[in-house]
Amino acid sequence: MMLVDILTFSGRMHPLIVHLPIGFLLLAIIIDGVSYIRKYEHLKSAVPFALLMGFASAAIACVLGYMLSLSGDYDQQTLTHHKTSGILLTLMAGILYGITTVPFRKIISIPRPVFSVLSMATLFLII
């Protein structure tokens, strides 16, 4: 019984934590877009960190959301749609972060405009 209480309490942190990945990912997308302006090119180096924080906080939000879903208080169809969207957003954030890492760039070089299009796809998932 105590485990159920702990899971429920932890799950209720989901609405609080779920806003972190939104903020971090929006920050990464905005910085990526602004860094096309020559004056702000130096900001481009902040994008990987913002993506990493977005990915990590999205993963935590997924775990807490799953714990919250165990309470059974939600419409199953809406819950399934919400879970799927959250998992896809987390995966996309992880992929975007992976693309920015040095080991990945040594294997495959993704052109910057393609990265920006993928960022915009992430924005669609956030919306």
Short mmCIF file of C-alpha atoms in Angstrom, two decimals:
data_model
loop_
_atom_site.label_atom_id
_atom_site.label_comp_id
_atom_site.label_asym_id
_atom_site.label_seq_id
_atom_site.Cartn_x
_atom_site.Cartn_y
_atom_site.Cartn_z
CA MET A 1 0.00 0.00 0.00
CA MET A 2 2.84 2.38 0.84
CA LEU A 3 4.43 1.73 -2.58
CA VAL A 4 1.19 2.78 -4.29
CA ASP A 5 1.17 5.98 -2.23
CA ILE A 6 4.78 6.73 -3.18
CA LEU A 7 4.05 6.08 -6.88
CA THR A 8 0.96 8.28 -6.78
CA PHE A 9 2.80 11.07 -4.98
CA SER A 10 5.72 10.88 -7.42
CA GLY A 11 3.36 10.75 -10.38
CA ARG A 12 1.68 13.94 -9.25
CA MET A 13 4.97 15.73 -9.90
CA HIS A 14 4.41 15.08 -13.64
CA PRO A 15 2.47 18.33 -14.29
CA LEU A 16 5.29 20.29 -12.65
CA ILE A 17 8.17 18.51 -14.41
CA VAL A 18 6.48 18.33 -17.83
CA HIS A 19 7.06 22.04 -18.37
CA LEU A 20 10.84 21.74 -18.14
CA PRO A 21 11.36 19.89 -21.44
CA ILE A 22 9.00 22.30 -23.18
CA GLY A 23 11.08 25.25 -22.02
CA PHE A 24 14.45 23.67 -22.77
CA LEU A 25 13.42 22.44 -26.21
CA LEU A 26 11.83 25.77 -27.16
CA LEU A 27 15.02 27.48 -26.01
CA ALA A 28 17.11 25.17 -28.23
CA ILE A 29 14.84 25.81 -31.23
CA ILE A 30 14.89 29.57 -30.72
CA ILE A 31 18.68 29.67 -30.27
CA ASP A 32 19.13 27.52 -33.37
CA GLY A 33 16.98 29.89 -35.41
CA VAL A 34 18.55 33.07 -34.05
CA SER A 35 22.07 31.71 -34.60
CA TYR A 36 21.52 31.96 -38.36
CA ILE A 37 21.95 35.71 -37.88
CA ARG A 38 25.68 36.43 -38.12
CA LYS A 39 25.61 38.64 -35.03
CA TYR A 40 24.29 35.73 -32.91
CA GLU A 41 26.24 32.86 -34.50
CA HIS A 42 28.13 32.27 -31.26
CA LEU A 43 24.90 31.15 -29.54
CA LYS A 44 24.85 27.99 -31.67
CA SER A 45 27.14 26.28 -29.14
CA ALA A 46 24.36 26.43 -26.49
CA VAL A 47 21.96 24.29 -28.54
CA PRO A 48 23.41 20.86 -27.55
CA PHE A 49 23.20 21.68 -23.83
CA ALA A 50 19.60 22.89 -24.12
CA LEU A 51 18.73 19.73 -26.07
CA LEU A 52 20.39 17.51 -23.47
CA MET A 53 18.45 19.19 -20.67
CA GLY A 54 15.26 18.93 -22.72
CA PHE A 55 15.85 15.23 -23.36
CA ALA A 56 16.70 14.43 -19.74
CA SER A 57 13.73 16.34 -18.32
CA ALA A 58 11.40 14.78 -20.94
CA ALA A 59 12.56 11.31 -19.91
CA ILE A 60 11.88 12.13 -16.25
CA ALA A 61 8.46 13.56 -17.20
CA CYS A 62 7.67 10.31 -19.05
CA VAL A 63 8.50 8.19 -16.01
CA LEU A 64 6.47 10.42 -13.69
CA GLY A 65 3.61 10.51 -16.20
CA TYR A 66 3.56 6.73 -16.29
CA MET A 67 3.39 6.66 -12.49
CA LEU A 68 0.51 9.13 -12.58
CA SER A 69 -1.31 7.06 -15.21
CA LEU A 70 -1.34 4.10 -12.82
CA SER A 71 -3.92 5.90 -10.69
CA GLY A 72 -6.53 5.12 -13.35
CA ASP A 73 -8.15 8.54 -13.10
CA TYR A 74 -7.83 9.37 -16.81
CA ASP A 75 -9.71 8.58 -20.03
CA GLN A 76 -7.80 5.73 -21.69
CA GLN A 77 -7.92 7.10 -25.24
CA THR A 78 -6.73 10.56 -24.21
CA LEU A 79 -4.08 9.01 -21.98
CA THR A 80 -2.77 6.83 -24.81
CA HIS A 81 -2.53 9.84 -27.15
CA HIS A 82 -0.74 11.87 -24.46
CA LYS A 83 1.70 9.03 -23.68
CA THR A 84 2.51 8.48 -27.34
CA SER A 85 3.12 12.18 -27.93
CA GLY A 86 5.34 12.43 -24.85
CA ILE A 87 7.41 9.39 -25.79
CA LEU A 88 7.83 10.63 -29.38
CA LEU A 89 8.90 14.05 -28.12
CA THR A 90 11.43 12.44 -25.78
CA LEU A 91 12.83 10.28 -28.59
CA MET A 92 13.03 13.26 -30.94
CA ALA A 93 14.85 15.32 -28.31
CA GLY A 94 17.29 12.45 -27.80
CA ILE A 95 17.87 12.13 -31.54
CA LEU A 96 18.43 15.86 -31.92
CA TYR A 97 20.89 15.85 -29.03
CA GLY A 98 22.65 12.82 -30.52
CA ILE A 99 23.02 14.61 -33.84
CA THR A 100 24.88 17.43 -32.08
CA THR A 101 27.46 15.16 -30.43
CA VAL A 102 31.00 14.83 -31.78
CA PRO A 103 30.93 11.01 -32.18
CA PHE A 104 27.77 11.22 -34.31
CA ARG A 105 29.16 14.06 -36.42
CA LYS A 106 32.28 11.99 -37.11
CA ILE A 107 30.10 9.22 -38.57
CA ILE A 108 27.41 11.26 -40.34
CA SER A 109 27.44 14.95 -41.14
CA ILE A 110 23.93 16.38 -41.07
CA PRO A 111 23.63 19.74 -42.87
CA ARG A 112 22.54 22.55 -40.58
CA PRO A 113 19.29 23.30 -42.47
CA VAL A 114 18.25 19.63 -42.07
CA PHE A 115 18.89 19.90 -38.34
CA SER A 116 16.74 23.04 -38.24
CA VAL A 117 13.90 21.25 -40.05
CA LEU A 118 14.10 18.41 -37.51
CA SER A 119 13.98 21.04 -34.77
CA MET A 120 10.80 22.43 -36.29
CA ALA A 121 9.33 18.90 -36.33
CA THR A 122 10.07 18.81 -32.61
CA LEU A 123 8.20 22.08 -32.24
CA PHE A 124 5.22 20.40 -33.91
CA LEU A 125 5.37 17.59 -31.33
CA ILE A 126 5.47 20.15 -28.51
CA ILE A 127 2.38 21.87 -29.89
#
